[in-house]
PDB file of C-alpha atoms and ligand atoms in Angstrom:
ATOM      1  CA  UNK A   1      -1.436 -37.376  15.661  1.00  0.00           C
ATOM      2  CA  UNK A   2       1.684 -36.142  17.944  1.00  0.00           C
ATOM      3  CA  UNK A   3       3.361 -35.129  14.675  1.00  0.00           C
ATOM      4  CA  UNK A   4       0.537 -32.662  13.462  1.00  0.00           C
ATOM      5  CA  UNK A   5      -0.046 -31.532  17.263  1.00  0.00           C
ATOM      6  CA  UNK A   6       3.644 -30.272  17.126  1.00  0.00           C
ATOM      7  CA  UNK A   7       2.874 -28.663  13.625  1.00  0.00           C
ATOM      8  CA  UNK A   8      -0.036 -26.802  14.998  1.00  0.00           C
ATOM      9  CA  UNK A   9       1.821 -25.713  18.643  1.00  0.00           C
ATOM     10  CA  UNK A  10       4.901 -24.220  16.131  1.00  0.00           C
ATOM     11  CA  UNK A  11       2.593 -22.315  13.807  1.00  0.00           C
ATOM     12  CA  UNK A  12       1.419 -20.314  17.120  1.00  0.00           C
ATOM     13  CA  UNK A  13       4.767 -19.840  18.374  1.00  0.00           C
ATOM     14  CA  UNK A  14       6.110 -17.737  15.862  1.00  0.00           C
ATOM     15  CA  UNK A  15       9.355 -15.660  15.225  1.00  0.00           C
ATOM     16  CA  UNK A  16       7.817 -12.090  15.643  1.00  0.00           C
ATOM     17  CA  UNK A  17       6.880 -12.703  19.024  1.00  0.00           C
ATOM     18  CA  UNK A  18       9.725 -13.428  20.454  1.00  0.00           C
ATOM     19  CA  UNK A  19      11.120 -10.019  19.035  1.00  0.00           C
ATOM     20  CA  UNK A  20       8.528  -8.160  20.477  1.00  0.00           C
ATOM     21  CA  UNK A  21       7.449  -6.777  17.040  1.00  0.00           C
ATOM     22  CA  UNK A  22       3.956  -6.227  16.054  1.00  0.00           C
ATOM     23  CA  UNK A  23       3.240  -6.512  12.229  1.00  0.00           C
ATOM     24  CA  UNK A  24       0.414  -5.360  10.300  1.00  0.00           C
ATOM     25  CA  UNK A  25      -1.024  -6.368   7.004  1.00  0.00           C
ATOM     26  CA  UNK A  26      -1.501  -3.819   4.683  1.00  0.00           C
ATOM     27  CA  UNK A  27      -2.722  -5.541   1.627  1.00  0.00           C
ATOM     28  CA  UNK A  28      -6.326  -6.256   0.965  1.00  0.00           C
ATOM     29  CA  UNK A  29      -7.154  -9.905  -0.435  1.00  0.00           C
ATOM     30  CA  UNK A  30      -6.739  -9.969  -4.029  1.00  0.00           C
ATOM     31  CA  UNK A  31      -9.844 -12.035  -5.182  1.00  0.00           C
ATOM     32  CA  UNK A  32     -12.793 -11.347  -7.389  1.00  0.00           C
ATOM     33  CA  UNK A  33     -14.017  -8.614  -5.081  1.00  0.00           C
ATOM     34  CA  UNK A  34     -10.560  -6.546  -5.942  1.00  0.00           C
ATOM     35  CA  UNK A  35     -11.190  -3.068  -7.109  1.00  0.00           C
ATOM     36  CA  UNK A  36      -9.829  -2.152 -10.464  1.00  0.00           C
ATOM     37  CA  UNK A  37     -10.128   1.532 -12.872  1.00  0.00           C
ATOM     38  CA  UNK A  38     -12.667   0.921 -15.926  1.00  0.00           C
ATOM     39  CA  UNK A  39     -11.112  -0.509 -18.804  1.00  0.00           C
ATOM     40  CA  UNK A  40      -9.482  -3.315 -16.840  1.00  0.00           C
ATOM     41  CA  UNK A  41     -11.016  -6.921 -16.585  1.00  0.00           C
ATOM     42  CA  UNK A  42     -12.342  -8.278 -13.335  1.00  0.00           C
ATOM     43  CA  UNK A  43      -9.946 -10.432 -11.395  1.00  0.00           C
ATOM     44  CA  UNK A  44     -10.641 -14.280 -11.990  1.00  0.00           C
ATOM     45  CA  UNK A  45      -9.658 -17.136 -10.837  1.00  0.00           C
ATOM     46  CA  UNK A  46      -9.799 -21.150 -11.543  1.00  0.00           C
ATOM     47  CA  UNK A  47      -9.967 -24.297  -9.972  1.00  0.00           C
ATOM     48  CA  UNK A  48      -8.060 -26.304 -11.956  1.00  0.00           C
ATOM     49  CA  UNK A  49      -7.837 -29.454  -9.853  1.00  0.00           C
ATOM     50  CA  UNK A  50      -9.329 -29.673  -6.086  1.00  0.00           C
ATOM     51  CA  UNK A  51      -9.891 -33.238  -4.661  1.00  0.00           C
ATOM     52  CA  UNK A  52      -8.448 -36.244  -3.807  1.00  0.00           C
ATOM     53  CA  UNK A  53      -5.966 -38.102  -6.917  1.00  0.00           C
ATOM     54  CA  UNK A  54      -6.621 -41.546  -4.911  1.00  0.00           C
ATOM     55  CA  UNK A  55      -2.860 -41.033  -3.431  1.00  0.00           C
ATOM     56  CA  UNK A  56      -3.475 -37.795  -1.844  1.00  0.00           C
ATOM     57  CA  UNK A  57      -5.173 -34.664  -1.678  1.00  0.00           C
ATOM     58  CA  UNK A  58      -4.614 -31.849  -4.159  1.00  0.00           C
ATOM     59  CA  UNK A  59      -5.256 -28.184  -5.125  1.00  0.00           C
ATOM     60  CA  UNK A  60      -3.995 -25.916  -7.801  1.00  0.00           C
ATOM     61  CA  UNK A  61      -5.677 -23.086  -9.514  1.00  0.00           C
ATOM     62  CA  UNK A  62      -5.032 -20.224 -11.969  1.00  0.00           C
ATOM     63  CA  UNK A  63      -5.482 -16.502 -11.464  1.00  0.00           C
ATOM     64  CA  UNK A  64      -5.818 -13.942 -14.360  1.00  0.00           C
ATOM     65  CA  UNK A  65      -5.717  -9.747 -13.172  1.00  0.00           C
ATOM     66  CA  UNK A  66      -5.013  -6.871 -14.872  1.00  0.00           C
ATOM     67  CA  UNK A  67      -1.648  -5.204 -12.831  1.00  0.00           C
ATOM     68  CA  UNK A  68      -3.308  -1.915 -11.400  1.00  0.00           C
ATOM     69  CA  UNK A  69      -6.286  -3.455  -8.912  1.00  0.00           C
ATOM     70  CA  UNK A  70      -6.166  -3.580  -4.994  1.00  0.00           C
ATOM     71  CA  UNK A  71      -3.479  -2.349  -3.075  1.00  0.00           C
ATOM     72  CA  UNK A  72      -0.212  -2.576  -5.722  1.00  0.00           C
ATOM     73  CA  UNK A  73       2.617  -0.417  -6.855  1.00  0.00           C
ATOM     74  CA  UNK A  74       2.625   1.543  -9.629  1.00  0.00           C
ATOM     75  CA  UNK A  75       6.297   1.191 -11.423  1.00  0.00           C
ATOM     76  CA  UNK A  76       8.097   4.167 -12.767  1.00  0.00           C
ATOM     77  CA  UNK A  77       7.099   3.345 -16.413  1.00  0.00           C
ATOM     78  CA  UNK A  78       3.433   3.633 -15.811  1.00  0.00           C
ATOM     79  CA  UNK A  79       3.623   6.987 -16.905  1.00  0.00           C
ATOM     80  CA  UNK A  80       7.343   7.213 -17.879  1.00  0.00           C
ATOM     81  CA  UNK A  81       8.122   6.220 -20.824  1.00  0.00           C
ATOM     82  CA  UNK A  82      12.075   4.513 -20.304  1.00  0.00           C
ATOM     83  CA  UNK A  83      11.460   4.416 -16.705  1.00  0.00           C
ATOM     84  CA  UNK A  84      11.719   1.194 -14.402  1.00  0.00           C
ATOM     85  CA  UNK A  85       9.907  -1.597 -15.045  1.00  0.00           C
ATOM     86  CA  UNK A  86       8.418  -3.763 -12.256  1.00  0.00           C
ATOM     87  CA  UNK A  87      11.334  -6.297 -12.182  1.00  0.00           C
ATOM     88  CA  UNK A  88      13.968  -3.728 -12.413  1.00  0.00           C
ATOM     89  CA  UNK A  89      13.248  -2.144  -9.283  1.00  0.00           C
ATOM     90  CA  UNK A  90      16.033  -2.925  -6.519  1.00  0.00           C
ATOM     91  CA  UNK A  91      14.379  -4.371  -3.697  1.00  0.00           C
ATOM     92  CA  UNK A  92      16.382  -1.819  -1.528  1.00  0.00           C
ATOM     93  CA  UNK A  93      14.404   0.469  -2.623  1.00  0.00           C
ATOM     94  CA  UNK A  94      10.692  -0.706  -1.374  1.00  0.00           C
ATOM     95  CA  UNK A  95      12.246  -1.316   2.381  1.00  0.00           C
ATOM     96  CA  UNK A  96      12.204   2.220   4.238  1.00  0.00           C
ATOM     97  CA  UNK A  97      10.696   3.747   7.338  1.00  0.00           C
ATOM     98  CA  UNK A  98       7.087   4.293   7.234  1.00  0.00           C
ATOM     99  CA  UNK A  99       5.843   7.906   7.156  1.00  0.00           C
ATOM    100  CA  UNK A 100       1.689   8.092   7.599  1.00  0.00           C
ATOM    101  CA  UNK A 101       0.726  11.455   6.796  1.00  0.00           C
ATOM    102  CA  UNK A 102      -3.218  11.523   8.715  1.00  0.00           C
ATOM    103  CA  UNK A 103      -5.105  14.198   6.514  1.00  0.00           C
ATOM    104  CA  UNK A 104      -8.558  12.785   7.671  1.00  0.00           C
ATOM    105  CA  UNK A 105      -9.461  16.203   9.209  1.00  0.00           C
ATOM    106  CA  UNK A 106      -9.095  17.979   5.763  1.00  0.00           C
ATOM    107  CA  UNK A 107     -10.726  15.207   3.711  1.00  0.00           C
ATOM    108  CA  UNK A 108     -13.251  15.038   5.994  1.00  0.00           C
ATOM    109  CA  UNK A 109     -14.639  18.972   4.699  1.00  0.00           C
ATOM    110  CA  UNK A 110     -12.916  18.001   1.214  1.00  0.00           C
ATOM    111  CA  UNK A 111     -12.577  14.719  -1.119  1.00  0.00           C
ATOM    112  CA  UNK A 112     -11.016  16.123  -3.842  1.00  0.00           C
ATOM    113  CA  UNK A 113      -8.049  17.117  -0.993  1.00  0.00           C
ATOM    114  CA  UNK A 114      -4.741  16.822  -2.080  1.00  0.00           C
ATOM    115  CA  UNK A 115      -1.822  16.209   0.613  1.00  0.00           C
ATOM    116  CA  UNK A 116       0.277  19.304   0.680  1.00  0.00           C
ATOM    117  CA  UNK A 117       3.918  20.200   1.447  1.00  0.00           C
ATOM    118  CA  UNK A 118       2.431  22.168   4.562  1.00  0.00           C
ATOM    119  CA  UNK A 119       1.414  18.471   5.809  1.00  0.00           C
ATOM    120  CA  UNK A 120       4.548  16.802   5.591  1.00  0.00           C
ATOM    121  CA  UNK A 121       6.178  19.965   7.706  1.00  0.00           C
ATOM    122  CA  UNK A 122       3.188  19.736  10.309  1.00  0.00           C
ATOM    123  CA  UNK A 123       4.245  15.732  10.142  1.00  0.00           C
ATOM    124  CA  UNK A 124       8.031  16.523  10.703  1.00  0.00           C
ATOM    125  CA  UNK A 125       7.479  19.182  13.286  1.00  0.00           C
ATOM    126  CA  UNK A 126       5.115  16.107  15.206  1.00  0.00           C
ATOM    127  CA  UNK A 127       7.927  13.138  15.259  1.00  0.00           C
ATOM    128  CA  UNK A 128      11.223  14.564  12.871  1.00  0.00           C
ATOM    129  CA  UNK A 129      13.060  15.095   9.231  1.00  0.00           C
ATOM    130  CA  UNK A 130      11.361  12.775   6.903  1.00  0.00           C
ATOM    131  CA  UNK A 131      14.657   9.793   6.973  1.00  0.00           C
ATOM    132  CA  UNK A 132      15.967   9.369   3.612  1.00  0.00           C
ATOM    133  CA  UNK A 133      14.452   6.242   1.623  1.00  0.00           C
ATOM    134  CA  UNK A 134      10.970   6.887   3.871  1.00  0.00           C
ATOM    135  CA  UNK A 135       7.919   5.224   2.197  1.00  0.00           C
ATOM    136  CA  UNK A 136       5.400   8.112   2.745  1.00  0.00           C
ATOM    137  CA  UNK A 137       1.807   7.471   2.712  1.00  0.00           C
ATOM    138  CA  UNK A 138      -1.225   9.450   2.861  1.00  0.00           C
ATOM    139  CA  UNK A 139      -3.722   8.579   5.130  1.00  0.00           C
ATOM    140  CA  UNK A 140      -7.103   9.862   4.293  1.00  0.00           C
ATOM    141  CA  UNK A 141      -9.411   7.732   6.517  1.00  0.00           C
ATOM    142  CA  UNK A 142     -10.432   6.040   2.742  1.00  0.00           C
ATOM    143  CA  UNK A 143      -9.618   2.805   3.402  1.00  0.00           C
ATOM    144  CA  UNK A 144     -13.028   1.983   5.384  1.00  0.00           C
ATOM    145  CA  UNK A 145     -14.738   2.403   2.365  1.00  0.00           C
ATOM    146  CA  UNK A 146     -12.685  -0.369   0.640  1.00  0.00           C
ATOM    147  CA  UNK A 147     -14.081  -2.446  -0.817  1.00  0.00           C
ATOM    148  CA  UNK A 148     -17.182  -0.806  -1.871  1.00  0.00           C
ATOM    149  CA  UNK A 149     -16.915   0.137  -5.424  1.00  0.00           C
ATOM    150  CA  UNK A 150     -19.311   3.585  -5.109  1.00  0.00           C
ATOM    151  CA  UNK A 151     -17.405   4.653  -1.805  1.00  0.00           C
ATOM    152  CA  UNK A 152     -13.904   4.114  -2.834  1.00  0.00           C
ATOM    153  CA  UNK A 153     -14.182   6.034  -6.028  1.00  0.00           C
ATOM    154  CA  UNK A 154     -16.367   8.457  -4.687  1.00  0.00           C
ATOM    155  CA  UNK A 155     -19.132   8.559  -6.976  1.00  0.00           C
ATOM    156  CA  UNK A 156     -22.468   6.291  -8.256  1.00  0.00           C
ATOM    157  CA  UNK A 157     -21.102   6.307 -11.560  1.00  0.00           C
ATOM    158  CA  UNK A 158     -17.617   3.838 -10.879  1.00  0.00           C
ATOM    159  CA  UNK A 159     -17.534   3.062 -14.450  1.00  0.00           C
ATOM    160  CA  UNK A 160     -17.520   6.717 -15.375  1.00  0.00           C
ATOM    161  CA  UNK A 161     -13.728   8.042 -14.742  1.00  0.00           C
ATOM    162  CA  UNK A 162     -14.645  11.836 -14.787  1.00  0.00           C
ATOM    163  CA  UNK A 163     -17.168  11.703 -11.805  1.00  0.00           C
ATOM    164  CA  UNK A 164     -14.439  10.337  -9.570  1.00  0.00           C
ATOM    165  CA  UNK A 165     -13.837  11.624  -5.819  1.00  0.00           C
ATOM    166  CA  UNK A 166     -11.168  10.529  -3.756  1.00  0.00           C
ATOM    167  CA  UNK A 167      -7.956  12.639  -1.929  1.00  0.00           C
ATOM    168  CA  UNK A 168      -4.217  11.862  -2.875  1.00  0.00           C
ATOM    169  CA  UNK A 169      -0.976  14.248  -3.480  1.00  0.00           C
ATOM    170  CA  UNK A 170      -0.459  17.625  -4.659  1.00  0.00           C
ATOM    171  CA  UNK A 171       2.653  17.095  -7.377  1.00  0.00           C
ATOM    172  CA  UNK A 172       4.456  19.825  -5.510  1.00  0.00           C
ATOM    173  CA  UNK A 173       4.280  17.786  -2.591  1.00  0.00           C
ATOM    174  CA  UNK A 174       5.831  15.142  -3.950  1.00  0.00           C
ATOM    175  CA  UNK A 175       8.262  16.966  -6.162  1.00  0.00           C
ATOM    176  CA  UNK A 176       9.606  18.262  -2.399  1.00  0.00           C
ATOM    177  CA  UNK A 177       9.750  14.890  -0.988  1.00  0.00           C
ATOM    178  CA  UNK A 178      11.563  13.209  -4.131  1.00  0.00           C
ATOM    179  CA  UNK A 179      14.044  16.931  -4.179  1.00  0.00           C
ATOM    180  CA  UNK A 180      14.331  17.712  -0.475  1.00  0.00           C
ATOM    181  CA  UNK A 181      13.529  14.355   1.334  1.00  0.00           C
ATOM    182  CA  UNK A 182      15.094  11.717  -1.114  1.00  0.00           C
ATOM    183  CA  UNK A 183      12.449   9.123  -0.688  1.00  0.00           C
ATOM    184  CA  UNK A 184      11.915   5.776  -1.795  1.00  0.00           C
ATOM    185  CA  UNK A 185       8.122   5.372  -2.286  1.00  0.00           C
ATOM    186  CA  UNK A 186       4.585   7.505  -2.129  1.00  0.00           C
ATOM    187  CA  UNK A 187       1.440   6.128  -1.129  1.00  0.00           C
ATOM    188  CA  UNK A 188      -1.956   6.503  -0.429  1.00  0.00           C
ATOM    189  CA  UNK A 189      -5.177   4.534   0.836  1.00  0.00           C
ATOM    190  CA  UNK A 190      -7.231   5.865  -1.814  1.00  0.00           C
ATOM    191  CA  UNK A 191      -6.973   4.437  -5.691  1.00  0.00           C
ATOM    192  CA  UNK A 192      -4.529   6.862  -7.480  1.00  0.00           C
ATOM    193  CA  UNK A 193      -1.828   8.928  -5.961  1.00  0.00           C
ATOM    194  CA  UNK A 194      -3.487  12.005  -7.729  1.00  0.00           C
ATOM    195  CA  UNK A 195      -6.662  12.538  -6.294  1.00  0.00           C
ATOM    196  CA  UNK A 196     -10.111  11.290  -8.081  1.00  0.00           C
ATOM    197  CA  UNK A 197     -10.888  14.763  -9.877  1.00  0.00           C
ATOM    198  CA  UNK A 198      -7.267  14.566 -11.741  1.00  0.00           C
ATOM    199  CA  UNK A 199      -7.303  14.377 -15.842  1.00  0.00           C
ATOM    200  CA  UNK A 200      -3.504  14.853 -16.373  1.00  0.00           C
ATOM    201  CA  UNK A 201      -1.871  13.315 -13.396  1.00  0.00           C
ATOM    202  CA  UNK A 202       0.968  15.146 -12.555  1.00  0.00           C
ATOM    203  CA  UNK A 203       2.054  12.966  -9.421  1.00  0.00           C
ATOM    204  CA  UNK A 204       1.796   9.783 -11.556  1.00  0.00           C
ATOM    205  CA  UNK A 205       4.115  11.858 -13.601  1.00  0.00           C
ATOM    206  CA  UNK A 206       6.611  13.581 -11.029  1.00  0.00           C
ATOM    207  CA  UNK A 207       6.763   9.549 -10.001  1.00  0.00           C
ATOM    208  CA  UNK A 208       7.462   8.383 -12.668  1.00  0.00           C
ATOM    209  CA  UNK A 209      10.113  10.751 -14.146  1.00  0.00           C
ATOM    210  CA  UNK A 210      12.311  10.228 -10.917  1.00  0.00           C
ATOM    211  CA  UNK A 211      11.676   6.513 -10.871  1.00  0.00           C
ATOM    212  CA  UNK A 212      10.073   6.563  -7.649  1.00  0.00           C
ATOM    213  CA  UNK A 213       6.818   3.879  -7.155  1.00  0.00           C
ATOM    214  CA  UNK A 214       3.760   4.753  -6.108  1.00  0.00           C
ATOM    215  CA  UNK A 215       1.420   2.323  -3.893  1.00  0.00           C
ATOM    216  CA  UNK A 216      -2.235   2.338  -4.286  1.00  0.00           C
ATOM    217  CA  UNK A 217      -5.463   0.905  -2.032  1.00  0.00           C
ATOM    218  CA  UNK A 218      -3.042   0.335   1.141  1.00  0.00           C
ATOM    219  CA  UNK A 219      -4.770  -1.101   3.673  1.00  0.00           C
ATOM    220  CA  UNK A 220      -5.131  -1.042   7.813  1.00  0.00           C
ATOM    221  CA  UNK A 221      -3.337   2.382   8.075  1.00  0.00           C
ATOM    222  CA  UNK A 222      -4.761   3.117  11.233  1.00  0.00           C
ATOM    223  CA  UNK A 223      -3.192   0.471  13.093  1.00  0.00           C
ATOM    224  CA  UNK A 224       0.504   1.576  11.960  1.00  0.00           C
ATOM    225  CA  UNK A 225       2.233   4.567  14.618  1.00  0.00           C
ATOM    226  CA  UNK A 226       2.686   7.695  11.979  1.00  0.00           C
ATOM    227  CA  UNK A 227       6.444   7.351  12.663  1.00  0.00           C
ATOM    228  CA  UNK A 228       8.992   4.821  13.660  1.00  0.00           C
ATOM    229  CA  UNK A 229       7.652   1.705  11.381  1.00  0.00           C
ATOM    230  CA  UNK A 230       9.654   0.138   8.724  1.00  0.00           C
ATOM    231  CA  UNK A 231       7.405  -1.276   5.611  1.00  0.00           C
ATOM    232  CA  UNK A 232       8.194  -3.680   3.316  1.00  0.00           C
ATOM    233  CA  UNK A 233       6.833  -3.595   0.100  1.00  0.00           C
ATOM    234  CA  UNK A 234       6.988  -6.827  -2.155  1.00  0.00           C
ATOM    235  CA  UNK A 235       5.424  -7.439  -5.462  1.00  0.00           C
ATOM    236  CA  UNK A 236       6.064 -10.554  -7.658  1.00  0.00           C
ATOM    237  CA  UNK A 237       8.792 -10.216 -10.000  1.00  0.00           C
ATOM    238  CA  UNK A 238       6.787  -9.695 -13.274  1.00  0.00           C
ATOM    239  CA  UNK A 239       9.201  -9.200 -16.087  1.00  0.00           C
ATOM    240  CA  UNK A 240       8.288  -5.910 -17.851  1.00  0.00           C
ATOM    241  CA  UNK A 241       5.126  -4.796 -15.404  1.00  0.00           C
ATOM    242  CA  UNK A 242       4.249  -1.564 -15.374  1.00  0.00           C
ATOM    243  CA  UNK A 243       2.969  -2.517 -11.753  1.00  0.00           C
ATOM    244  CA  UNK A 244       1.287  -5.537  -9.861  1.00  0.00           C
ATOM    245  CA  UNK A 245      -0.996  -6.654  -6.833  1.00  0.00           C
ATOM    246  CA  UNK A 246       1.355  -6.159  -3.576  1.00  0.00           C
ATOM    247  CA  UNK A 247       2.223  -7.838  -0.567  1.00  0.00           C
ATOM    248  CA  UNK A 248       3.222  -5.032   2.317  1.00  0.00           C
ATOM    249  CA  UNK A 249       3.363  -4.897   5.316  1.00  0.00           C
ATOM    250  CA  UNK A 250       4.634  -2.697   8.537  1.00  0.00           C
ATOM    251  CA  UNK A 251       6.841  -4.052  11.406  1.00  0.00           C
ATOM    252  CA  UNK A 252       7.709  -1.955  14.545  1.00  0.00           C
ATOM    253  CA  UNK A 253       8.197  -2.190  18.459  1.00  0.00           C
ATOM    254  CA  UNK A 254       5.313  -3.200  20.294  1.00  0.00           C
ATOM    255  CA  UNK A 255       6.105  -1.348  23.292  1.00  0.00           C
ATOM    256  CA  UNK A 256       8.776   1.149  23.563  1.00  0.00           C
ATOM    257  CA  UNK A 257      11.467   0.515  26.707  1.00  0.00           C
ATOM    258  CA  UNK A 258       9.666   3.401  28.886  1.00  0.00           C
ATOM    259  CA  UNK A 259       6.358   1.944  28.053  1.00  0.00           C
ATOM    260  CA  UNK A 260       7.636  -1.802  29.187  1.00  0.00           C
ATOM    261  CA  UNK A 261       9.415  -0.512  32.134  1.00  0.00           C
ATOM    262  CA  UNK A 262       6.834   1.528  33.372  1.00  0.00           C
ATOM    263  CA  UNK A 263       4.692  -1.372  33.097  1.00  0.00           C
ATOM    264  CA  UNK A 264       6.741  -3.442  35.230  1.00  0.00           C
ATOM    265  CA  UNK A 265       7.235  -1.489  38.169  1.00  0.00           C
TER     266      UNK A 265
HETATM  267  C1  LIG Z 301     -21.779   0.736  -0.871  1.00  0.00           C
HETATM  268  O1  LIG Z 301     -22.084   1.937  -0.231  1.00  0.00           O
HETATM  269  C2  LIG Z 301     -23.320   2.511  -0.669  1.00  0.00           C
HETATM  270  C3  LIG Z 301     -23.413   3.907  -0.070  1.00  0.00           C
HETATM  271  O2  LIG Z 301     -23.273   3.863   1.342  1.00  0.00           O
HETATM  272  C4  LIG Z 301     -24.434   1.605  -0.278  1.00  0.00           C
HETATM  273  O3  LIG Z 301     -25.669   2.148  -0.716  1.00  0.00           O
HETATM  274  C5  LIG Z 301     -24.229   0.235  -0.908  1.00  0.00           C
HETATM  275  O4  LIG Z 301     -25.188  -0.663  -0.457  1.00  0.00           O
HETATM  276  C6  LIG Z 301     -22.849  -0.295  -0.584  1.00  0.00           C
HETATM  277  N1  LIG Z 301     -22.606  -1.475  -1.382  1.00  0.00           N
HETATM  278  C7  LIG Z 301     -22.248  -2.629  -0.855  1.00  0.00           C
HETATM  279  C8  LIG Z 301     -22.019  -3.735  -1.822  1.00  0.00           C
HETATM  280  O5  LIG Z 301     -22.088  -2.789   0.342  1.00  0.00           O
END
């Protein structure tokens, strides 16, 4: 009993808090209601053993998923061909500061918007230069809509590709971040980089040719500051993926020292 007490008390106490760091989540659950394009099979999983053996309790299961569903990274290769793969990626490169670009005023008249270099420059005129290795990320305001199939993809039709609405990036905007900017990875909280009304996809394309990832379905954007975060992107090591479900997540300050002091006097 005093064992598992202590257990509990130490799972409360955490690391974080004595850095004064908040952290937020931005992955959705991966389970079966994960959102995937049409063409790709659901997301199942299997209990392959949950009881008790007679010596002890035990649970293991299997998952199957198709790569691209929920919020996960599109590799380079996606959609260029000799490109990185999933496992060659260099973790360095899916750590950088977190850039939110908020376009929900301009989505809000417009879903087929597309995130424009005039946005980043409003962004850097706001907080400062884009740092080098940023992870930028769009966000539209999309994510409340997760994870309702018809809202997300904009249309009453979800299995029908060409009646998609959602924002994302205008390829010239990220050709100027990738040229001018140098960074590491471009996101959105929508389902594709290139917005819903795209047939060619040019950003999955300007990505992919300078082996930059994209991320996908990022969650709880609203909760991270639109500068002065650092995200961490990690997806499982899958040899050869062209991409994969995600784990990421934001860390940053929760209170800056004029804040704290301020507070204190
Ligand atoms: C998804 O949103 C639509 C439109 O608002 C609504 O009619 C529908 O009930 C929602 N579906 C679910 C599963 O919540």
């Amino acid at each position: 009993m005093q064992l598992s007490l202590i257990a509990s008390i130490s799972l409360v106490c955490n690391f974080v808090e004595a850095l004064d760091v908040k952290v937020v989540d931005l992955s959705y659950e991966l389970g079966p209601e994960t959102l995937f394009f049409p063409g790709n099979p659901p997301f199942v999983s299997t209990i392959l053993h949950r009881g008790n053996t007679g010596a002890h309790w035990y649970e293991i299961n299997k998952f199957e998923t198709a790569e691209h569903g929920g919020t996960h990274i599109d590799a380079p290769s996606h959609f260029a061909e000799g490109k990185l793969r999933l496992h060659e990626i260099p973790m360095e490169k899916l750590i950088g500061p977190g850039v939110i670009i908020d376009v929900k005023d301009k989505v809000a008249g417009n879903s087929d918007y597309k995130v424009s270099i005039g946005d980043i420059m409003a962004w850097e005129l706001k907080h400062k230069k884009v740092p080098e290795c940023a992870i930028v990320i769009m966000n539209s305001g999309w994510g409340a809509n997760y994870p309702n199939k018809t809202l997300t993809f904009g249309t009453t039709t979800p299995e029908d590709q060409s009646t998609f609405h959602y924002p994302g990036w205008h390829k010239e905007a990220v050709d100027w971040l990738i040229k001018t900017r140098r960074v590491c990875v471009v996101g959105v909280d929508t389902p594709s980089t290139d917005p819903g009304d795209s047939t060619s996809f040019p950003v999955h394309q300007t990505l992919g040719a300078a082996n930059v990832p994209g991320l996908e379905n990022v969650a709880n954007l609203d909760s991270v500051p639109e500068s002065g975060s650092i995200i961490y992107v990690a997806p499982i090591k899958l040899k050869d993926g062209s991409g994969a479900p995600v784990r990421m997540f934001a860390t940053f300050p929760k209170s800056d020292i004029r804040t704290r002091y301020n507070q204190e006097l």
